[in-house]
Amino acid sequence: MMTKHLAVQHAENMRELGGYETKDGRKIAPKKLIRSANINHLDEEDKTYLSNYGIKKVVDFRSLEERTSQPDQDIPEAENIFLPIFPIEETETASASPKKMLSRMQDGEAAFQQMIDVYTHFVTDAHVRKQYRKFFDLVLGNTGEAESLLFHCTAGKDRTGFGAMLLLEGLGVDTDTVMKDYLATNRYLKKVVQEMYKKAEHAGVPANALHGIEDMMTAKEAYLQTSFDQIKEHYGSVSEFIQKGIGVTQGEMNDLQKIYLL
């Protein structure tokens, strides 16, 4: 089944995790978990719509630089939580910030390989895992009736996509459906990708490097598969990774299902 795309005019790739079926025939409740790209251009109408939709928490996975240069618009009555997935200090960890990736491309680093590194680090980087643990805490605290939690990064593709994968797998959605949800980003990001091309041309990225933008801004099966392969190698299964890698207990997993499954 297709997930519901939210009717906002000034944000891309904003959609429900609600409605997906689990392997045991239950369904994820609507208006509880929303994934999105940037929300720095929301207008009053969008904000009212999202407030009425029930959004009470916004979780921002971006870096400090991304957050500062494109601040989230406030949604009335929603708490905004800054939860940068990658370390604030630049480390060897790949960054999923489009701007950082563009500068690495200008240094000759292939975008495809950068993306593979990002999806490897989602699994292998202890800091990243700790941040997703905090995300699970927020998701586990989202117990109010008709209260939604929106989580986002810049494109709503990588940091957000990995977070959505963890939630969907943790709730018992089959892996094929999880991959389809991940790849659905490509339908919703067309406009953003065109803007990235313009920015890159403006920044002087040579024509032969522009195909790197496509690698950077597209959800590719190979990317998420990299995470799945790393998880299999180091943990055996996604549920083992959620418990041993992220540190979410079996009891918390049961709570997660109580909160989000119909």
mmCIF file of C-alpha atoms in Angstrom:
data_model
loop_
_atom_site.group_PDB
_atom_site.id
_atom_site.type_symbol
_atom_site.label_atom_id
_atom_site.label_comp_id
_atom_site.label_asym_id
_atom_site.label_seq_id
_atom_site.Cartn_x
_atom_site.Cartn_y
_atom_site.Cartn_z
ATOM 1 C CA MET A 1 0.000 0.000 0.000
ATOM 2 C CA MET A 2 1.083 3.591 -0.579
ATOM 3 C CA THR A 3 1.604 5.778 2.439
ATOM 4 C CA LYS A 4 -0.252 9.034 2.692
ATOM 5 C CA HIS A 5 1.545 12.144 1.487
ATOM 6 C CA LEU A 6 0.701 15.123 3.723
ATOM 7 C CA ALA A 7 -0.995 18.108 2.085
ATOM 8 C CA VAL A 8 1.612 20.755 2.869
ATOM 9 C CA GLN A 9 2.533 23.239 0.150
ATOM 10 C CA HIS A 10 6.021 24.227 1.297
ATOM 11 C CA ALA A 11 7.802 21.054 2.385
ATOM 12 C CA GLU A 12 8.902 18.048 0.367
ATOM 13 C CA ASN A 13 8.713 14.328 1.011
ATOM 14 C CA MET A 14 6.403 14.644 4.039
ATOM 15 C CA ARG A 15 4.519 11.414 4.566
ATOM 16 C CA GLU A 16 2.936 9.002 7.002
ATOM 17 C CA LEU A 17 4.360 5.790 8.345
ATOM 18 C CA GLY A 18 0.764 5.094 9.362
ATOM 19 C CA GLY A 19 -1.166 2.581 7.281
ATOM 20 C CA TYR A 20 1.615 0.081 6.620
ATOM 21 C CA GLU A 21 0.661 -3.507 7.435
ATOM 22 C CA THR A 22 2.821 -5.701 9.626
ATOM 23 C CA LYS A 23 3.712 -9.309 8.945
ATOM 24 C CA ASP A 24 1.184 -10.416 11.601
ATOM 25 C CA GLY A 25 -1.658 -8.489 9.926
ATOM 26 C CA ARG A 26 -1.794 -5.413 12.156
ATOM 27 C CA LYS A 27 -1.487 -1.837 10.886
ATOM 28 C CA ILE A 28 0.602 1.149 11.957
ATOM 29 C CA ALA A 29 -1.708 3.807 13.402
ATOM 30 C CA PRO A 30 -2.142 6.989 11.341
ATOM 31 C CA LYS A 31 -1.243 10.476 12.610
ATOM 32 C CA LYS A 32 1.506 9.156 14.897
ATOM 33 C CA LEU A 33 4.770 9.019 12.892
ATOM 34 C CA ILE A 34 5.569 11.427 10.062
ATOM 35 C CA ARG A 35 8.811 11.554 8.048
ATOM 36 C CA SER A 36 9.872 14.635 6.103
ATOM 37 C CA ALA A 37 12.530 16.712 4.377
ATOM 38 C CA ASN A 38 13.320 20.292 5.507
ATOM 39 C CA ILE A 39 10.513 22.312 7.117
ATOM 40 C CA ASN A 40 12.180 25.724 6.849
ATOM 41 C CA HIS A 41 9.706 27.079 4.268
ATOM 42 C CA LEU A 42 6.375 26.233 5.933
ATOM 43 C CA ASP A 43 3.842 29.063 5.677
ATOM 44 C CA GLU A 44 1.001 29.878 8.102
ATOM 45 C CA GLU A 45 -1.417 27.579 6.292
ATOM 46 C CA ASP A 46 1.040 24.664 6.440
ATOM 47 C CA LYS A 47 1.712 25.302 10.118
ATOM 48 C CA THR A 48 -2.000 25.363 10.952
ATOM 49 C CA TYR A 49 -2.529 22.168 8.943
ATOM 50 C CA LEU A 50 0.304 20.372 10.781
ATOM 51 C CA SER A 51 -0.846 21.656 14.144
ATOM 52 C CA ASN A 52 -4.348 20.366 13.406
ATOM 53 C CA TYR A 53 -2.827 17.093 12.220
ATOM 54 C CA GLY A 54 -1.636 16.616 15.784
ATOM 55 C CA ILE A 55 2.107 17.202 15.518
ATOM 56 C CA LYS A 56 3.422 17.707 19.037
ATOM 57 C CA LYS A 57 7.110 16.867 18.540
ATOM 58 C CA VAL A 58 9.522 17.717 15.739
ATOM 59 C CA VAL A 59 12.835 15.850 15.722
ATOM 60 C CA ASP A 60 15.565 17.479 13.630
ATOM 61 C CA PHE A 61 18.334 15.053 12.598
ATOM 62 C CA ARG A 62 20.422 17.681 10.766
ATOM 63 C CA SER A 63 23.822 19.111 11.645
ATOM 64 C CA LEU A 64 24.134 22.391 13.552
ATOM 65 C CA GLU A 65 25.214 24.097 10.325
ATOM 66 C CA GLU A 66 22.133 22.857 8.431
ATOM 67 C CA ARG A 67 19.849 23.812 11.316
ATOM 68 C CA THR A 68 21.366 27.298 11.599
ATOM 69 C CA SER A 69 21.293 28.085 7.884
ATOM 70 C CA GLN A 70 17.766 26.704 7.303
ATOM 71 C CA PRO A 71 15.972 26.893 10.650
ATOM 72 C CA ASP A 72 12.798 24.860 11.141
ATOM 73 C CA GLN A 73 9.597 26.860 11.060
ATOM 74 C CA ASP A 74 7.802 26.475 14.389
ATOM 75 C CA ILE A 75 4.637 24.417 14.338
ATOM 76 C CA PRO A 76 2.198 25.750 16.970
ATOM 77 C CA GLU A 77 2.210 23.666 20.185
ATOM 78 C CA ALA A 78 4.984 21.396 18.902
ATOM 79 C CA GLU A 79 8.244 20.957 20.784
ATOM 80 C CA ASN A 80 11.306 21.075 18.510
ATOM 81 C CA ILE A 81 14.109 18.679 19.444
ATOM 82 C CA PHE A 82 17.594 19.032 17.951
ATOM 83 C CA LEU A 83 19.041 15.534 17.551
ATOM 84 C CA PRO A 84 21.982 15.662 15.114
ATOM 85 C CA ILE A 85 22.660 12.112 13.929
ATOM 86 C CA PHE A 86 26.305 12.711 13.054
ATOM 87 C CA PRO A 87 28.884 14.058 15.543
ATOM 88 C CA ILE A 88 28.931 17.871 15.843
ATOM 89 C CA GLU A 89 32.724 17.796 15.549
ATOM 90 C CA GLU A 90 33.886 16.666 12.121
ATOM 91 C CA THR A 91 35.249 13.141 12.466
ATOM 92 C CA GLU A 92 35.980 10.432 9.951
ATOM 93 C CA THR A 93 32.263 9.699 9.931
ATOM 94 C CA ALA A 94 30.621 10.493 6.619
ATOM 95 C CA SER A 95 28.120 13.327 6.785
ATOM 96 C CA ALA A 96 24.782 13.170 4.992
ATOM 97 C CA SER A 97 24.628 16.962 4.747
ATOM 98 C CA PRO A 98 24.216 17.817 1.038
ATOM 99 C CA LYS A 99 26.492 20.843 1.398
ATOM 100 C CA LYS A 100 29.322 18.786 2.947
ATOM 101 C CA MET A 101 28.880 16.153 0.283
ATOM 102 C CA LEU A 102 29.043 18.746 -2.494
ATOM 103 C CA SER A 103 32.335 20.056 -1.148
ATOM 104 C CA ARG A 104 33.706 16.495 -0.991
ATOM 105 C CA MET A 105 32.587 15.980 -4.592
ATOM 106 C CA GLN A 106 34.509 19.105 -5.559
ATOM 107 C CA ASP A 107 37.543 17.464 -3.932
ATOM 108 C CA GLY A 108 37.011 14.532 -6.260
ATOM 109 C CA GLU A 109 35.311 12.145 -3.830
ATOM 110 C CA ALA A 110 32.624 10.177 -5.683
ATOM 111 C CA ALA A 111 29.115 10.774 -4.351
ATOM 112 C CA PHE A 112 28.146 7.112 -4.718
ATOM 113 C CA GLN A 113 31.002 6.029 -2.447
ATOM 114 C CA GLN A 114 30.194 8.814 0.029
ATOM 115 C CA MET A 115 26.634 7.479 0.247
ATOM 116 C CA ILE A 116 27.846 3.909 0.782
ATOM 117 C CA ASP A 117 30.022 5.268 3.624
ATOM 118 C CA VAL A 118 27.052 7.094 5.168
ATOM 119 C CA TYR A 119 24.934 3.929 5.193
ATOM 120 C CA THR A 120 27.843 1.936 6.629
ATOM 121 C CA HIS A 121 28.329 4.463 9.436
ATOM 122 C CA PHE A 122 24.636 4.328 10.352
ATOM 123 C CA VAL A 123 25.428 0.824 11.621
ATOM 124 C CA THR A 124 29.099 0.963 12.658
ATOM 125 C CA ASP A 125 29.403 4.416 14.284
ATOM 126 C CA ALA A 126 28.776 4.304 18.050
ATOM 127 C CA HIS A 127 27.784 7.996 18.189
ATOM 128 C CA VAL A 128 25.211 7.547 15.419
ATOM 129 C CA ARG A 129 23.725 4.509 17.192
ATOM 130 C CA LYS A 130 23.503 6.497 20.435
ATOM 131 C CA GLN A 131 21.582 9.267 18.643
ATOM 132 C CA TYR A 132 19.095 6.750 17.221
ATOM 133 C CA ARG A 133 18.696 5.392 20.774
ATOM 134 C CA LYS A 134 17.606 8.910 21.832
ATOM 135 C CA PHE A 135 15.223 8.925 18.868
ATOM 136 C CA PHE A 136 13.658 5.682 20.129
ATOM 137 C CA ASP A 137 13.226 7.331 23.557
ATOM 138 C CA LEU A 138 11.260 10.163 21.918
ATOM 139 C CA VAL A 139 9.198 7.732 19.858
ATOM 140 C CA LEU A 140 8.474 5.643 22.970
ATOM 141 C CA GLY A 141 7.353 8.816 24.770
ATOM 142 C CA ASN A 142 4.854 9.701 22.017
ATOM 143 C CA THR A 143 1.961 8.031 23.831
ATOM 144 C CA GLY A 144 -0.749 10.725 23.741
ATOM 145 C CA GLU A 145 -3.975 10.090 21.840
ATOM 146 C CA ALA A 146 -3.857 11.708 18.384
ATOM 147 C CA GLU A 147 -0.359 13.072 18.934
ATOM 148 C CA SER A 148 2.120 12.925 16.052
ATOM 149 C CA LEU A 149 5.894 13.000 16.014
ATOM 150 C CA LEU A 150 7.541 14.389 12.865
ATOM 151 C CA PHE A 151 11.189 13.533 12.188
ATOM 152 C CA HIS A 152 13.260 15.039 9.394
ATOM 153 C CA CYS A 153 16.652 15.900 7.942
ATOM 154 C CA THR A 154 17.446 17.983 4.847
ATOM 155 C CA ALA A 155 16.154 15.743 2.063
ATOM 156 C CA GLY A 156 14.221 13.331 4.276
ATOM 157 C CA LYS A 157 16.128 10.525 2.606
ATOM 158 C CA ASP A 158 19.186 9.212 4.465
ATOM 159 C CA ARG A 159 19.158 10.029 8.192
ATOM 160 C CA THR A 160 15.356 10.094 8.055
ATOM 161 C CA GLY A 161 15.235 7.024 5.812
ATOM 162 C CA PHE A 162 17.381 5.007 8.196
ATOM 163 C CA GLY A 163 15.237 6.116 11.165
ATOM 164 C CA ALA A 164 12.071 5.125 9.287
ATOM 165 C CA MET A 165 13.622 1.734 8.444
ATOM 166 C CA LEU A 166 14.343 1.072 12.137
ATOM 167 C CA LEU A 167 10.778 1.974 13.138
ATOM 168 C CA LEU A 168 9.097 -0.020 10.367
ATOM 169 C CA GLU A 169 11.277 -3.097 10.973
ATOM 170 C CA GLY A 170 10.819 -2.741 14.739
ATOM 171 C CA LEU A 171 7.051 -2.637 14.264
ATOM 172 C CA GLY A 172 7.129 -5.801 12.144
ATOM 173 C CA VAL A 173 6.743 -4.489 8.586
ATOM 174 C CA ASP A 174 8.331 -6.791 5.981
ATOM 175 C CA THR A 175 11.653 -5.757 4.443
ATOM 176 C CA ASP A 176 10.288 -5.420 0.878
ATOM 177 C CA THR A 177 7.775 -2.844 2.082
ATOM 178 C CA VAL A 178 10.484 -1.073 4.092
ATOM 179 C CA MET A 179 12.607 -0.794 0.934
ATOM 180 C CA LYS A 180 9.601 0.520 -1.050
ATOM 181 C CA ASP A 181 9.012 3.193 1.603
ATOM 182 C CA TYR A 182 12.684 4.161 1.360
ATOM 183 C CA LEU A 183 12.598 4.387 -2.452
ATOM 184 C CA ALA A 184 9.320 6.388 -2.448
ATOM 185 C CA THR A 185 11.488 9.425 -1.651
ATOM 186 C CA ASN A 186 12.446 9.558 -5.338
ATOM 187 C CA ARG A 187 8.870 10.409 -6.345
ATOM 188 C CA TYR A 188 8.667 13.232 -3.843
ATOM 189 C CA LEU A 189 12.081 14.842 -4.271
ATOM 190 C CA LYS A 190 12.092 15.675 -7.979
ATOM 191 C CA LYS A 191 11.801 19.416 -7.331
ATOM 192 C CA VAL A 192 14.535 19.401 -4.684
ATOM 193 C CA VAL A 193 16.924 17.532 -6.983
ATOM 194 C CA GLN A 194 16.391 20.116 -9.729
ATOM 195 C CA GLU A 195 17.204 22.885 -7.223
ATOM 196 C CA MET A 196 20.366 21.034 -6.180
ATOM 197 C CA TYR A 197 21.475 20.906 -9.827
ATOM 198 C CA LYS A 198 21.012 24.668 -10.115
ATOM 199 C CA LYS A 199 22.937 25.312 -6.884
ATOM 200 C CA ALA A 200 25.742 23.016 -7.973
ATOM 201 C CA GLU A 201 26.080 24.701 -11.354
ATOM 202 C CA HIS A 202 26.114 28.035 -9.557
ATOM 203 C CA ALA A 203 28.816 26.733 -7.162
ATOM 204 C CA GLY A 204 30.915 25.760 -10.163
ATOM 205 C CA VAL A 205 30.591 21.994 -9.939
ATOM 206 C CA PRO A 206 31.903 20.841 -13.341
ATOM 207 C CA ALA A 207 29.387 19.276 -15.714
ATOM 208 C CA ASN A 208 30.962 15.826 -15.462
ATOM 209 C CA ALA A 209 30.474 15.881 -11.667
ATOM 210 C CA LEU A 210 26.798 16.809 -11.902
ATOM 211 C CA HIS A 211 25.849 13.133 -12.205
ATOM 212 C CA GLY A 212 27.201 12.867 -8.664
ATOM 213 C CA ILE A 213 24.273 14.997 -7.536
ATOM 214 C CA GLU A 214 21.960 12.323 -8.826
ATOM 215 C CA ASP A 215 23.861 9.758 -6.715
ATOM 216 C CA MET A 216 23.705 12.091 -3.740
ATOM 217 C CA MET A 217 20.035 13.040 -4.003
ATOM 218 C CA THR A 218 18.521 9.711 -5.057
ATOM 219 C CA ALA A 219 17.400 6.935 -2.745
ATOM 220 C CA LYS A 220 19.102 3.873 -4.214
ATOM 221 C CA GLU A 221 18.481 0.311 -3.189
ATOM 222 C CA ALA A 222 22.261 -0.206 -2.948
ATOM 223 C CA TYR A 223 22.457 2.409 -0.169
ATOM 224 C CA LEU A 224 19.934 0.927 2.253
ATOM 225 C CA GLN A 225 21.127 -2.555 1.265
ATOM 226 C CA THR A 226 24.572 -1.511 2.532
ATOM 227 C CA SER A 227 23.046 -0.899 5.979
ATOM 228 C CA PHE A 228 21.180 -4.228 5.852
ATOM 229 C CA ASP A 229 24.420 -6.018 4.884
ATOM 230 C CA GLN A 230 26.354 -4.339 7.725
ATOM 231 C CA ILE A 231 23.578 -5.238 10.177
ATOM 232 C CA LYS A 232 23.572 -8.863 9.015
ATOM 233 C CA GLU A 233 27.347 -9.087 9.307
ATOM 234 C CA HIS A 234 27.644 -7.505 12.766
ATOM 235 C CA TYR A 235 24.310 -8.330 14.416
ATOM 236 C CA GLY A 236 22.541 -11.027 12.419
ATOM 237 C CA SER A 237 19.171 -9.299 12.040
ATOM 238 C CA VAL A 238 17.561 -5.864 12.288
ATOM 239 C CA SER A 239 15.777 -6.776 15.523
ATOM 240 C CA GLU A 240 19.121 -7.850 17.047
ATOM 241 C CA PHE A 241 20.654 -4.579 15.835
ATOM 242 C CA ILE A 242 17.826 -2.550 17.414
ATOM 243 C CA GLN A 243 18.352 -4.391 20.700
ATOM 244 C CA LYS A 244 22.146 -4.816 20.802
ATOM 245 C CA GLY A 245 23.356 -2.004 18.535
ATOM 246 C CA ILE A 246 20.858 0.709 19.490
ATOM 247 C CA GLY A 247 20.142 -0.628 22.980
ATOM 248 C CA VAL A 248 16.348 -0.880 22.855
ATOM 249 C CA THR A 249 15.095 -3.659 25.157
ATOM 250 C CA GLN A 250 12.556 -6.323 24.245
ATOM 251 C CA GLY A 251 10.163 -4.666 26.725
ATOM 252 C CA GLU A 252 10.574 -1.341 24.928
ATOM 253 C CA MET A 253 9.986 -3.057 21.582
ATOM 254 C CA ASN A 254 6.720 -4.444 22.994
ATOM 255 C CA ASP A 255 5.789 -0.922 24.179
ATOM 256 C CA LEU A 256 6.567 0.441 20.718
ATOM 257 C CA GLN A 257 4.110 -2.016 19.205
ATOM 258 C CA LYS A 258 1.458 -1.176 21.826
ATOM 259 C CA ILE A 259 1.760 2.547 21.043
ATOM 260 C CA TYR A 260 1.808 2.336 17.241
ATOM 261 C CA LEU A 261 -0.018 -0.789 16.099
ATOM 262 C CA LEU A 262 -3.770 -1.124 15.601
#
